[in-house]
Every structure is written in C-alpha cells, then in structure tokens.
mmCIF file of C-alpha atoms and ligand atoms in Angstrom:
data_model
loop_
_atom_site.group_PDB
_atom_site.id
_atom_site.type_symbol
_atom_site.label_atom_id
_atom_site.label_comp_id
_atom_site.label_asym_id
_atom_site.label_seq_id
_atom_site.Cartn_x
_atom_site.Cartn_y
_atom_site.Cartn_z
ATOM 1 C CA UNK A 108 -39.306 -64.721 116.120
ATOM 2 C CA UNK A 109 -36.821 -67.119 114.949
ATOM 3 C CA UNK A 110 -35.139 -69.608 116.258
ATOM 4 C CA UNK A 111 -31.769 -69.056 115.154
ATOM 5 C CA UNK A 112 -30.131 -66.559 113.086
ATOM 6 C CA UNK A 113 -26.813 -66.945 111.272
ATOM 7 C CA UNK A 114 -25.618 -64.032 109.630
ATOM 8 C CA UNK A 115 -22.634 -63.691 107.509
ATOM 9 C CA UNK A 116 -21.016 -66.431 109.250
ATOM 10 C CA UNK A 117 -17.314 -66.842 108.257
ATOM 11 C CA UNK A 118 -14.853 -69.328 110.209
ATOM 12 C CA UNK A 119 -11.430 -69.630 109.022
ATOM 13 C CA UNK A 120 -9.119 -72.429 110.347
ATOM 14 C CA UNK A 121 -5.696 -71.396 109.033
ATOM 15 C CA UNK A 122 -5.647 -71.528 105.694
ATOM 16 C CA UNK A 123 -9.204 -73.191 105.343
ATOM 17 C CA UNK A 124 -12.255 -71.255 104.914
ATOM 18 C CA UNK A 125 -14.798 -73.797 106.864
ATOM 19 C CA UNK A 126 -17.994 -71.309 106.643
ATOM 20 C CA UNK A 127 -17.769 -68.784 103.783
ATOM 21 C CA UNK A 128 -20.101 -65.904 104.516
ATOM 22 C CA UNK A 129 -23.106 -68.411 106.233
ATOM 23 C CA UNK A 130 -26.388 -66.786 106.623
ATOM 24 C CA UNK A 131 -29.471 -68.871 106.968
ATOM 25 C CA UNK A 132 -32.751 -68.825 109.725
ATOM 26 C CA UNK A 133 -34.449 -71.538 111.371
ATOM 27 C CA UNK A 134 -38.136 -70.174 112.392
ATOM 28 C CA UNK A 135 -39.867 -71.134 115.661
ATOM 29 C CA UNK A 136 -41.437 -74.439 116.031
ATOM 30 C CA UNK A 137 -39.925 -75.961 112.526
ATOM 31 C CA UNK A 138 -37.774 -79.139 112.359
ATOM 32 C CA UNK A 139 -34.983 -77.519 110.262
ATOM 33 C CA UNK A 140 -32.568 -80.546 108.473
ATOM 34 C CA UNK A 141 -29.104 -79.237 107.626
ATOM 35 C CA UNK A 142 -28.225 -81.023 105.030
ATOM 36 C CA UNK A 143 -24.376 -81.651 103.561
ATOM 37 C CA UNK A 144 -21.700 -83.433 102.727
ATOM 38 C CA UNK A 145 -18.422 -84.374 104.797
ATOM 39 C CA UNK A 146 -16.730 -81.156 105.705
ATOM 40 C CA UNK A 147 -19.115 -78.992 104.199
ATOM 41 C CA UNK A 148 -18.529 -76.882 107.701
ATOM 42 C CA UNK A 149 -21.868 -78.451 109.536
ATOM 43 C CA UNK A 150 -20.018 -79.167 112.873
ATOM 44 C CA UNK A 151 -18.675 -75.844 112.934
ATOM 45 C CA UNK A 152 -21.731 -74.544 112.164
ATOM 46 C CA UNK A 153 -23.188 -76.219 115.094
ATOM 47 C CA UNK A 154 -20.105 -75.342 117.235
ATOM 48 C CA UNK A 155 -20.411 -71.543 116.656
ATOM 49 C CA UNK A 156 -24.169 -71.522 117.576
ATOM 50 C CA UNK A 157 -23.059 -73.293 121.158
ATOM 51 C CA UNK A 158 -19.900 -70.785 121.626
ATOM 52 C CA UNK A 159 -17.731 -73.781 121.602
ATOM 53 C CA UNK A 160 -16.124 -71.855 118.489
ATOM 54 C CA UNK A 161 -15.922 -67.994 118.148
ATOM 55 C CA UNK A 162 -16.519 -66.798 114.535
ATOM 56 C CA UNK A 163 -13.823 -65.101 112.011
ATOM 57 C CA UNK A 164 -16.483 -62.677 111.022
ATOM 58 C CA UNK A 165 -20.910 -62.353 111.349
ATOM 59 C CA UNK A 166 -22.768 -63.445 114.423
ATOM 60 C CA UNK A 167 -25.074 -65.797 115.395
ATOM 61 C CA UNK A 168 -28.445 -64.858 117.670
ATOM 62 C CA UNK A 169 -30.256 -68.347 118.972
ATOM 63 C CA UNK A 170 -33.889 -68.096 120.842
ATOM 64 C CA UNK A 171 -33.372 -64.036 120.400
ATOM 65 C CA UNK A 172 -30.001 -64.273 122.496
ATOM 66 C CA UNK A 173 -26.435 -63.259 121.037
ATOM 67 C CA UNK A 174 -24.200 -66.669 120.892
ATOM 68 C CA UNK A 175 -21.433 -65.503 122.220
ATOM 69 C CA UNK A 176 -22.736 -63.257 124.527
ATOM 70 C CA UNK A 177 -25.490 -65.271 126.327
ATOM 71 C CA UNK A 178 -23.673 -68.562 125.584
ATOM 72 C CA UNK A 179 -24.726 -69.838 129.325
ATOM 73 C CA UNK A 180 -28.355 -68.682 129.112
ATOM 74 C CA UNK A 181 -29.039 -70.124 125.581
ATOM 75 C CA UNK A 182 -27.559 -73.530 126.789
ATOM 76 C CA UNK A 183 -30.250 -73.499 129.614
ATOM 77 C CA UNK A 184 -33.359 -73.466 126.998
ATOM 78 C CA UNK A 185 -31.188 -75.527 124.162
ATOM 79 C CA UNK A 186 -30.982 -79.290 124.246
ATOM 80 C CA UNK A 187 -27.739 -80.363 122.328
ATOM 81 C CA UNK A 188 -26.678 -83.919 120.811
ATOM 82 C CA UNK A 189 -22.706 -83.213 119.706
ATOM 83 C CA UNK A 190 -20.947 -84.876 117.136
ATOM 84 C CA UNK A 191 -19.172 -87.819 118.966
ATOM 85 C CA UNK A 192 -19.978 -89.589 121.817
ATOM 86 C CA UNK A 193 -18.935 -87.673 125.251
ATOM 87 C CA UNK A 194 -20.083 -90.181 127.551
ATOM 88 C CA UNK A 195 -18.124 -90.620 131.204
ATOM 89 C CA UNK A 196 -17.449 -94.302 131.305
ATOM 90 C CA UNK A 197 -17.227 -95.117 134.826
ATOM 91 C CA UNK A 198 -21.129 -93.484 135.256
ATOM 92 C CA UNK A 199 -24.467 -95.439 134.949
ATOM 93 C CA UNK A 200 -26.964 -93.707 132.327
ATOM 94 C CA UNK A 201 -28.952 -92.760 135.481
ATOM 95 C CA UNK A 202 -26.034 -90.555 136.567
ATOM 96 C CA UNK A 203 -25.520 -89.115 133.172
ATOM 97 C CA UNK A 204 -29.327 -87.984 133.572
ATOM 98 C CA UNK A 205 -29.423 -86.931 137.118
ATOM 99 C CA UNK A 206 -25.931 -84.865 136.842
ATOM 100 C CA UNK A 207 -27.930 -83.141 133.400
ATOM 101 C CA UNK A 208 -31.338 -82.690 135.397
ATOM 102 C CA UNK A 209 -29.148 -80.880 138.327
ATOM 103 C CA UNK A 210 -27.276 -78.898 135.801
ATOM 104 C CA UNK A 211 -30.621 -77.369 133.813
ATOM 105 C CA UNK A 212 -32.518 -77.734 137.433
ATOM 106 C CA UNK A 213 -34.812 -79.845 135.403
ATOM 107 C CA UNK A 214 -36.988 -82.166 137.038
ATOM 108 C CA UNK A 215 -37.589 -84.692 134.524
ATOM 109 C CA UNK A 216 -37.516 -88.601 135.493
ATOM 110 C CA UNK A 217 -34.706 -90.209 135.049
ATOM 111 C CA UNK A 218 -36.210 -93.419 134.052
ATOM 112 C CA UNK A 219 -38.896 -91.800 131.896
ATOM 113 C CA UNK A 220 -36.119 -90.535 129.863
ATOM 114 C CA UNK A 221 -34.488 -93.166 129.673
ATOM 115 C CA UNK A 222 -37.328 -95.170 128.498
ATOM 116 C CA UNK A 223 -37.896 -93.129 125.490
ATOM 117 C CA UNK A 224 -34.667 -94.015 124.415
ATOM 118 C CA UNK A 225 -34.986 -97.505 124.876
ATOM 119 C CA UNK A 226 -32.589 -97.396 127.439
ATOM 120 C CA UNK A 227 -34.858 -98.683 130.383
ATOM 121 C CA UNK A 228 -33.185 -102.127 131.053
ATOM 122 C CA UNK A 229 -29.696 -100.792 131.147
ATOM 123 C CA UNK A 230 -29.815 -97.696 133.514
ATOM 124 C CA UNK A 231 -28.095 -98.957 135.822
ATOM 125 C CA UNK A 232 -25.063 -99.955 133.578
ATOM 126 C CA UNK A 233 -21.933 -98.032 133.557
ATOM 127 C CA UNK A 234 -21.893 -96.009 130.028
ATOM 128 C CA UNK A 235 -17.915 -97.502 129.503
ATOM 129 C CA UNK A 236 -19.782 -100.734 128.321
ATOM 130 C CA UNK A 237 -22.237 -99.074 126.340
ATOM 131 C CA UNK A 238 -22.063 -100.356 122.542
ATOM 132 C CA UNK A 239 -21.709 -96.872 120.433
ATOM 133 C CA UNK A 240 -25.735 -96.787 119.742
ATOM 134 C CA UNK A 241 -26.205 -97.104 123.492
ATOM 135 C CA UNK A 242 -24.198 -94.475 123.791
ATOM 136 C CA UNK A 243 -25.961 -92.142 121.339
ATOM 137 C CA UNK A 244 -29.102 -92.838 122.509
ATOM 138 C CA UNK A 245 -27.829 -92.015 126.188
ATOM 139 C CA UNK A 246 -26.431 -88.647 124.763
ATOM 140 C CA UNK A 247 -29.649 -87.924 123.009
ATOM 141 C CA UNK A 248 -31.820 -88.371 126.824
ATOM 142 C CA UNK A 249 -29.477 -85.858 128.381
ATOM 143 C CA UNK A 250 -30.108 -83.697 124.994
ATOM 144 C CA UNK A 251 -34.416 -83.871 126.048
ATOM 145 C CA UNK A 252 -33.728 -83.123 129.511
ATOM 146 C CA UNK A 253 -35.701 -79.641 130.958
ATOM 147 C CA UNK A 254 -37.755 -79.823 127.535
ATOM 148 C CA UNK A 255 -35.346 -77.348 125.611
ATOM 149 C CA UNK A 256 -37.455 -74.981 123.239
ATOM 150 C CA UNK A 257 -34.415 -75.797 121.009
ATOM 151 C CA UNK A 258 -32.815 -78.902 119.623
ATOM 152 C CA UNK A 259 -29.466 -78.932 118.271
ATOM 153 C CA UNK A 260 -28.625 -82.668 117.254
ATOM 154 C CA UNK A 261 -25.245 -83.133 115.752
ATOM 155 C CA UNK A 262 -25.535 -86.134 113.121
ATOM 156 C CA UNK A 263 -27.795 -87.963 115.679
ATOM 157 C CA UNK A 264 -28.326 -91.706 113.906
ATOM 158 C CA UNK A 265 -24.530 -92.003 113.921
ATOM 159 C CA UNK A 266 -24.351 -95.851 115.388
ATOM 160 C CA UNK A 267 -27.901 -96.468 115.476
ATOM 161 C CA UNK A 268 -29.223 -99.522 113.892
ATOM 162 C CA UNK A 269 -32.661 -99.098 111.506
ATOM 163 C CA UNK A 270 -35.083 -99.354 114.969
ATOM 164 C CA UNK A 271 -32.819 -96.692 116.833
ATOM 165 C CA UNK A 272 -32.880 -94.432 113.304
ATOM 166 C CA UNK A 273 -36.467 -94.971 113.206
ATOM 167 C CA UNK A 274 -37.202 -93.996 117.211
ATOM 168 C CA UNK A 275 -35.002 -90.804 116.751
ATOM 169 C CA UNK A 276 -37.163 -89.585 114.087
ATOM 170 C CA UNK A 277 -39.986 -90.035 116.472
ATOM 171 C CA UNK A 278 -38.590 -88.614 119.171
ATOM 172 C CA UNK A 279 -37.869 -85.582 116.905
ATOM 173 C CA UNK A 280 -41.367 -85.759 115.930
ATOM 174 C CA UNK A 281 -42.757 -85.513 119.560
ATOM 175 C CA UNK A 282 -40.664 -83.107 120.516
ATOM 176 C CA UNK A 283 -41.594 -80.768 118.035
ATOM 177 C CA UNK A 284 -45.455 -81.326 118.464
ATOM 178 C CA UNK A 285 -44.572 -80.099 122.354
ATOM 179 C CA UNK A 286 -43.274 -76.576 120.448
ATOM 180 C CA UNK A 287 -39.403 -77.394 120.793
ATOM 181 C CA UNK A 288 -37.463 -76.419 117.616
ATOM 182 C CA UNK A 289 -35.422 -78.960 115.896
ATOM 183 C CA UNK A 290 -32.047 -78.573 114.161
ATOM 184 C CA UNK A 291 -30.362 -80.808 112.890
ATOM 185 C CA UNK A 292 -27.520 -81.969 111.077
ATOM 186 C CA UNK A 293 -27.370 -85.222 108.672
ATOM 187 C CA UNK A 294 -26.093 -86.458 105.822
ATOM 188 C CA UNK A 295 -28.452 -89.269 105.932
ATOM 189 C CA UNK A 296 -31.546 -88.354 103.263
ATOM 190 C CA UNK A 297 -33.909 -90.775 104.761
ATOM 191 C CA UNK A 298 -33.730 -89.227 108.210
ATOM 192 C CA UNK A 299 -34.254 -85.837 107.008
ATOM 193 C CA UNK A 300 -37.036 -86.117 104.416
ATOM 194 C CA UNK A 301 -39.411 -88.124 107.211
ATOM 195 C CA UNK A 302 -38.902 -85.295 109.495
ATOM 196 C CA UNK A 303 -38.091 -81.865 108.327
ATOM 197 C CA UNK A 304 -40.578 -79.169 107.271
ATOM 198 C CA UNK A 305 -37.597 -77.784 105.736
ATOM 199 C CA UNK A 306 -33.928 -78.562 104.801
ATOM 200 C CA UNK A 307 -30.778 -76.082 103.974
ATOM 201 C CA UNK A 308 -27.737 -78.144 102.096
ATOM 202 C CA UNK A 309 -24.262 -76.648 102.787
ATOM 203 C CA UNK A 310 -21.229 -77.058 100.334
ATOM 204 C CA UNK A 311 -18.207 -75.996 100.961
ATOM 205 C CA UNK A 312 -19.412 -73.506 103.798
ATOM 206 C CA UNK A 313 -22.499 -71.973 101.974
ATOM 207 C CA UNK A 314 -25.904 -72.438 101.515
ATOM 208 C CA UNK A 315 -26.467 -73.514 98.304
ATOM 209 C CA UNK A 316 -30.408 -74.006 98.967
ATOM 210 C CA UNK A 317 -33.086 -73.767 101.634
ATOM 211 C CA UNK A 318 -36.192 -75.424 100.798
ATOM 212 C CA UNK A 319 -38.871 -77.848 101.591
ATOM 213 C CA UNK A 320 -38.048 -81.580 100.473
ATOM 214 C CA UNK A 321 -40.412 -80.719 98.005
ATOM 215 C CA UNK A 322 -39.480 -77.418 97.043
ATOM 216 C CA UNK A 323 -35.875 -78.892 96.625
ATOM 217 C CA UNK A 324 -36.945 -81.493 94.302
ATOM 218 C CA UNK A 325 -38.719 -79.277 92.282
ATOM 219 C CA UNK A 326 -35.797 -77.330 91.995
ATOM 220 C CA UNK A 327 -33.139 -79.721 90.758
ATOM 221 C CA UNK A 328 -32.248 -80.088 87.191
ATOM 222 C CA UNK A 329 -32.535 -83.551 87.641
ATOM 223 C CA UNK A 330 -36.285 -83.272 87.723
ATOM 224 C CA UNK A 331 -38.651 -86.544 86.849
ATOM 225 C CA UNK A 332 -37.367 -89.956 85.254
ATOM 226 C CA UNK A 333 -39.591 -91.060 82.387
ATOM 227 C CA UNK A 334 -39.832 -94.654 80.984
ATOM 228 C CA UNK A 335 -41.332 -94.897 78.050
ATOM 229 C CA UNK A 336 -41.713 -98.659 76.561
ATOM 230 C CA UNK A 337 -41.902 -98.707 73.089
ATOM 231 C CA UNK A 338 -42.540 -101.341 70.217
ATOM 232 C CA UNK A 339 -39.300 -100.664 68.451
ATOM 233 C CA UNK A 340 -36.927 -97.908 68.506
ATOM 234 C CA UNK A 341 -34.628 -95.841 65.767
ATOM 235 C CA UNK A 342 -32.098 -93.787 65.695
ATOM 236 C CA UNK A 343 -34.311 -90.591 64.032
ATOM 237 C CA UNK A 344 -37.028 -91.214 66.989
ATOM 238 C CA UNK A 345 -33.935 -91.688 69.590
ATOM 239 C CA UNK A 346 -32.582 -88.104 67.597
ATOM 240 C CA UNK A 347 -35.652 -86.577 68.265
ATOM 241 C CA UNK A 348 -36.210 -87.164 71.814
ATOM 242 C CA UNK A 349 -32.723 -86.445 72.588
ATOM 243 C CA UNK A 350 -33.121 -82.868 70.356
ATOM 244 C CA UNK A 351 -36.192 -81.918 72.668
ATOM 245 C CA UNK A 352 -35.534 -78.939 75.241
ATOM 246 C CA UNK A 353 -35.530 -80.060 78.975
ATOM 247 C CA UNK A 354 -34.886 -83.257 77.902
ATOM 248 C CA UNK A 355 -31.413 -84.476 79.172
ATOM 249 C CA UNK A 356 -29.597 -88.287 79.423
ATOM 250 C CA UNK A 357 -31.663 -90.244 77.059
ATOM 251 C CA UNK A 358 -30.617 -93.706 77.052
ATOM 252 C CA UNK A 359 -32.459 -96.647 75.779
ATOM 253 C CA UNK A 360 -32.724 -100.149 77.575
ATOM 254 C CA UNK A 361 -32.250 -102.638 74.811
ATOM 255 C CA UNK A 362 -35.129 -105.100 76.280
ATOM 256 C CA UNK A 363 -37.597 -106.486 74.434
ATOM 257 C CA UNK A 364 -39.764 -104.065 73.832
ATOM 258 C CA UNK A 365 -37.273 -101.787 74.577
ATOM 259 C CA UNK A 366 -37.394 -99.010 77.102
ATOM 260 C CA UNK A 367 -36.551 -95.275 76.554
ATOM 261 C CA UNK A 368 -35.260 -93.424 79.780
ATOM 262 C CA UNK A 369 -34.976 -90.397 79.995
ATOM 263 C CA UNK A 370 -34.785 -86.926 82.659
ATOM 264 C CA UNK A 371 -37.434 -84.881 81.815
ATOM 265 C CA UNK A 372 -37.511 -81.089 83.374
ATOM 266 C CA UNK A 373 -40.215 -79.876 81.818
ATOM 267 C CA UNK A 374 -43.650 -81.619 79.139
ATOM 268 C CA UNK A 375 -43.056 -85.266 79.291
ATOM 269 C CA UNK A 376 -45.926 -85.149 76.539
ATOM 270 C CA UNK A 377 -43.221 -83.620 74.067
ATOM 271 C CA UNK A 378 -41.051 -86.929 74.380
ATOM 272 C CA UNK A 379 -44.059 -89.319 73.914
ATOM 273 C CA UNK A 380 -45.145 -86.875 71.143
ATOM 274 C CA UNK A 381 -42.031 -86.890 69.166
ATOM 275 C CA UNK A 382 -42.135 -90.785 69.101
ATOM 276 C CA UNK A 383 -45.366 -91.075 68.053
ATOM 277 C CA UNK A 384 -44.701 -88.153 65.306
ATOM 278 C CA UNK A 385 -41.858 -90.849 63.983
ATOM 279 C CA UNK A 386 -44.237 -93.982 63.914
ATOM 280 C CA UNK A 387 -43.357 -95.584 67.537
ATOM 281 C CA UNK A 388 -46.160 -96.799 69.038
ATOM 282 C CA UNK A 389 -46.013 -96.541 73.024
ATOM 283 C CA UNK A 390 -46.885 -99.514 74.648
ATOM 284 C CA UNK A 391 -46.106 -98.158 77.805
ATOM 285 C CA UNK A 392 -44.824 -95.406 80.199
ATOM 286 C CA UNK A 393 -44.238 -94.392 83.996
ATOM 287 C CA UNK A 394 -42.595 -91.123 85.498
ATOM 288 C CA UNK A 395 -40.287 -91.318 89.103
ATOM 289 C CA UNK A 396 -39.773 -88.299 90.783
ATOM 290 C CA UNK A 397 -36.048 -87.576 91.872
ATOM 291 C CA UNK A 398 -35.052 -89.138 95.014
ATOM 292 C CA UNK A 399 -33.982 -86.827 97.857
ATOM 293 C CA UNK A 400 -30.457 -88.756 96.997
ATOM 294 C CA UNK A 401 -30.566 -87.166 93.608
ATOM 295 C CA UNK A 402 -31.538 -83.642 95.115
ATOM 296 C CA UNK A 403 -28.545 -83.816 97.624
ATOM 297 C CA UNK A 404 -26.205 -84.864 95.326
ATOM 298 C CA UNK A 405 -27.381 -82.592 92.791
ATOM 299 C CA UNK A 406 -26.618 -79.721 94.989
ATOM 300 C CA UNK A 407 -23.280 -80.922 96.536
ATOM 301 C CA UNK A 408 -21.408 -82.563 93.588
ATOM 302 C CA UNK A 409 -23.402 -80.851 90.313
ATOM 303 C CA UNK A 410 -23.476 -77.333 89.654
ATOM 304 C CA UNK A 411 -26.621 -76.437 90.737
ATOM 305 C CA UNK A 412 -26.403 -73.209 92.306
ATOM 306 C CA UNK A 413 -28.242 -70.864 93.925
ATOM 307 C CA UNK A 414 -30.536 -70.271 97.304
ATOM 308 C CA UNK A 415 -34.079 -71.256 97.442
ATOM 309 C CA UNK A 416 -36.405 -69.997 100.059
ATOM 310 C CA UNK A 417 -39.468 -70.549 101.147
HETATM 311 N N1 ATP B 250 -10.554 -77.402 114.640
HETATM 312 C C1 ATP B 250 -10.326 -77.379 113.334
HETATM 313 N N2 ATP B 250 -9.103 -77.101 112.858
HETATM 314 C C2 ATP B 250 -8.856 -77.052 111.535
HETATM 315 N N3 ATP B 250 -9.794 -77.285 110.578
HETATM 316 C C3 ATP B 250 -11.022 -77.562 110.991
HETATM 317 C C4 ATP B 250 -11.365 -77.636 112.378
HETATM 318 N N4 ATP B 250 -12.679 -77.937 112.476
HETATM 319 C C5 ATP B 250 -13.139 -78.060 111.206
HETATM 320 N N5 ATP B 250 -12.154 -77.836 110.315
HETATM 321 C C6 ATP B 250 -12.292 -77.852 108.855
HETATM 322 O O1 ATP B 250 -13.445 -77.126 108.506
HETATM 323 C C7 ATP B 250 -14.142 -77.741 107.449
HETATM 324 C C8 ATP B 250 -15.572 -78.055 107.885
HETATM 325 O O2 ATP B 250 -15.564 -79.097 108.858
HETATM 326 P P1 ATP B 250 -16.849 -79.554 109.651
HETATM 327 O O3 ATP B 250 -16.412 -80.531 110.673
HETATM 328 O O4 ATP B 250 -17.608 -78.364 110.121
HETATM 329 O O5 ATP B 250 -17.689 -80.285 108.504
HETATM 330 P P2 ATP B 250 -18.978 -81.202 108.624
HETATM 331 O O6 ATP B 250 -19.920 -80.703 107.578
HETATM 332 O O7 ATP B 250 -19.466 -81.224 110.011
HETATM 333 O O8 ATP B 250 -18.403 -82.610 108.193
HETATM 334 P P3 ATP B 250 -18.801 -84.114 108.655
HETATM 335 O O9 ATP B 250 -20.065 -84.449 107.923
HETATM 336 O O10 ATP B 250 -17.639 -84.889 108.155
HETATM 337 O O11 ATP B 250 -18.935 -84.110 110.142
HETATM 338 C C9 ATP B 250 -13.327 -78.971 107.073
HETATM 339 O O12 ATP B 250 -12.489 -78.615 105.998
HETATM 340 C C10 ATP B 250 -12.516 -79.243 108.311
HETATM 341 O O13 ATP B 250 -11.291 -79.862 107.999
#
C-alpha cells in the first residue's frame, strides 16, 4: 500500500495555477524528500493532503483514506510539522504536549518527548519566550506524539541552528526505523540527501522528477566535473575537447600547469584521449560528481525535463 497518493492534483488560487495536474506516491515505510523551490506549490501540496485546502481538480488518498473525506481519521495516525510556527504563547511546552497527547489519546511522556527535542530544561517555560528554533523543535514533539505511521513535516529546519538541523535528521531517521513514513518538504539539499530514500522536485506545480539522490544525479545533464592538469595547453587541443559529444563548458584555469575543466556526461577517456592525440601530456586528473545543489538547480532553473521513477 502506499502511503500517500496524489493524483491529478490541480489548485488554482485566482488567477494562479499553484499545482498543475500533481500526481506523485510516497510508498510505506520510505522517507520521501519533496524537493523545490519557493512557490513551487509545496505548502499547498502539504495543505491539500491535511484538508486544510480543498483541491480545484484530482484527489488525494493518505494511509488508504480519501483526504477530504476522512480528514479527522487520517489526522489521528498522521503526525504534522506546518509551515510556520503555531505555538500558543501563554502555554509551557508541557501543555503544548499534554493538550496533543489528550487530543490523539496518546500516552506518550511528556518529558520523554520533550527530551528528544532537546527541549528538557525548558518545559516548563511559556512557548511566548521561545526563540523561533525552540519553537520548531516544540512543534516538531507535538508532530511525534501517538507515534503517527505518517510524517508530514512542513520545511522542518526552518530556525534551527546546524545541531538542531542535525537532531531533526535523526529524529527522522528513528522514526522511520519504528515503520512511520516520512514526508517532507525542504529546500535545504543537505537535509534531504542524509535522509531520504527518495526525493520528488516540484517546479512550478509539477513534478519534474522522482528519484533516488542517486538516481537524480545520474540523471542531470550536468553529470561529472573533470579536471584534467596538463603540461601546456592550445587552442587545437582546447578545440578538440570542446568538439567532443557529451562534453559541455570547457574552460581552462590558466595556472601553472594549467587545468582543463570540464562537464563530462558521458567517456571522460575521450577528453583525456583527444589531448593526448594533440601532444598534451596529462600530468594529472580528478572527476567530482554533481552536488545535490547542481541536481536541484538543474531541475528548477535549467530545462531539464521530464519524470524519473524508480
Ligand atoms: N492562499 C493563497 N492565496 C493565493 N495564492 C496562494 C495561496 N497559497 C499559495 N498561493 C500561491 O501558490 C503558489 C505555491 O505556493 P506554496 O506556498 O505552495 O509554495 P511553496 O513551494 O510551499 O513555497 P515556499 O518554499 O516559499 O514555502 C505560489 O504562487 C503562491 O503565491
């Protein structure tokens, strides 16, 4: 079974077209990163799957159950971090827990939950002097309460420092090795390449592609850097390289020796080849892998197209 199911998802604001024909599936038990840049229609993505949000067109079934229709009973297995902080300022983060044990009829600790947020020496605190990563880290304990089989977290390292970042990708972790499955939405690559098995990037309200990190990187056209360090360089060797196929923004670091780098999609033999066809001698050379940086923005500002699945 999965998950979640969008299916031809549309959602119209007005005149803007926020999610243009959406389908995409998150299977049982993965941690599923949804990937995308500012308004690329994640939030409403996320506010359609809780019913805060009723479609223009398609539907939306989460843990078997139809969105709209079993809105109450999905939020009863579904742990949710929204976008923005919603805390109540005048109670402590033990009341925030206790009023979102009652409401699941949960009986999780209180304190233990707290603790795993790294909340333990403030519970007591009122939330309206919370700093905004307090905060977060408060809404993501009442998001863990009743040990949802499904996670929806809503940008969830907004205001947290590195150490906060690097607990919530834990936390994710753990959660998922207890079976829950974890959605969630980011534009920050770091967070989502520890953590997801695999990742869907939106643009302008569709999936442009649905992949593992890896898959993804294979996938870009902006495949592997190659440096190649050479004894001397001329323009027919330069001409050559740049002539090859796959072989795409060749530019040459004028060091001494100087440098030839160069995005390589397919052979990287061919380039060190058709230098030492032309007499260069190759003192040198080391391949990087595209970052998931380059993937993302790849997918959201180039014109890589199309979906990916896997
Ligand atoms: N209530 C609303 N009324 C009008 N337009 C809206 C509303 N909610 C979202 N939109 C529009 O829908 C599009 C998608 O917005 P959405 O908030 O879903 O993007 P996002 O991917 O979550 O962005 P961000 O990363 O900035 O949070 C944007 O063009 C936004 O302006």
């Amino acid at each position: 079974m999965q998950a979640l199911t969008v299916d031809n998802l549309t959602k119209s604001f007005g005149q803007t077209v926020a999610l243009d024909d959406l389908s995409f599936e998150v299977k049982t038990g993965e941690v599923f990163g949804f990937l995308g840049p500012n308004g690329a229609g994640k939030s409403t993505t996320i506010n359609v799957v809780l019913d805060f949000v009723r479609p223009t067109a398609g539907s939306v079934t989460v843990l078997g159950m139809d969105a709209q229709r079993h809105s109450r009973d999905i939020r009863k297995r579904t742990g949710v971090l929204p976008e923005g902080v919603e805390t109540y300022d005048r109670l402590t983060a033990r009341q925030h827990l206790e009023f979102a044990i009652d409401s699941k009829n949960a009986d999780d600790s209180p304190e233990a939950l707290l603790e795993r947020v790294g909340l333990e020496d403030d519970i007591d605190r009122k939330a309206g002097g919370y700093s905004k990563g307090m905060a977060q880290r408060l809404m993501l304990a009442m998001a863990l309460v009743g040990d949802p089989e499904l996670l929806i977290l809503d940008e969830p390292s907004t205001g947290l420092d590195p150490n906060g970042a690097r607990e919530m990708r834990e936390i994710v972790r753990e959660e998922n090795e207890r079976g829950a499955t974890v959605f969630f939405s980011s534009h920050v690559m770091g967070q989502v390449e520890a953590v997801c098995d695999r990742v869907g990037i939106l643009r302008d309200g569709e999936m442009v592609a649905v992949d593992s990190v890896e898959g993804l990187r294979d996938s870009v056209e902006s495949g592997t850097t190659l440096r190649v360090t050479v004894d001397r360089i001329d323009d027919d060797a330069l001409q050559a390289v740049r002539s090859l196929r796959d072989v795409t923004d060749v530019t040459v670091e004028e060091r001494n020796p100087p440098t030839i780098v160069a995005t390589v999609e397919g052979s990287k033999t061919a380039v060190l080849s058709a230098l030492e066809d032309r007499g260069i001698e190759i003192e040198d050379f080391e391949t990087t892998e595209a970052s998931l940086e380059d993937v993302f923005q790849s997918y959201t500002t180039g014109s890589t197209t199309g979906v990916h699945a896997r």
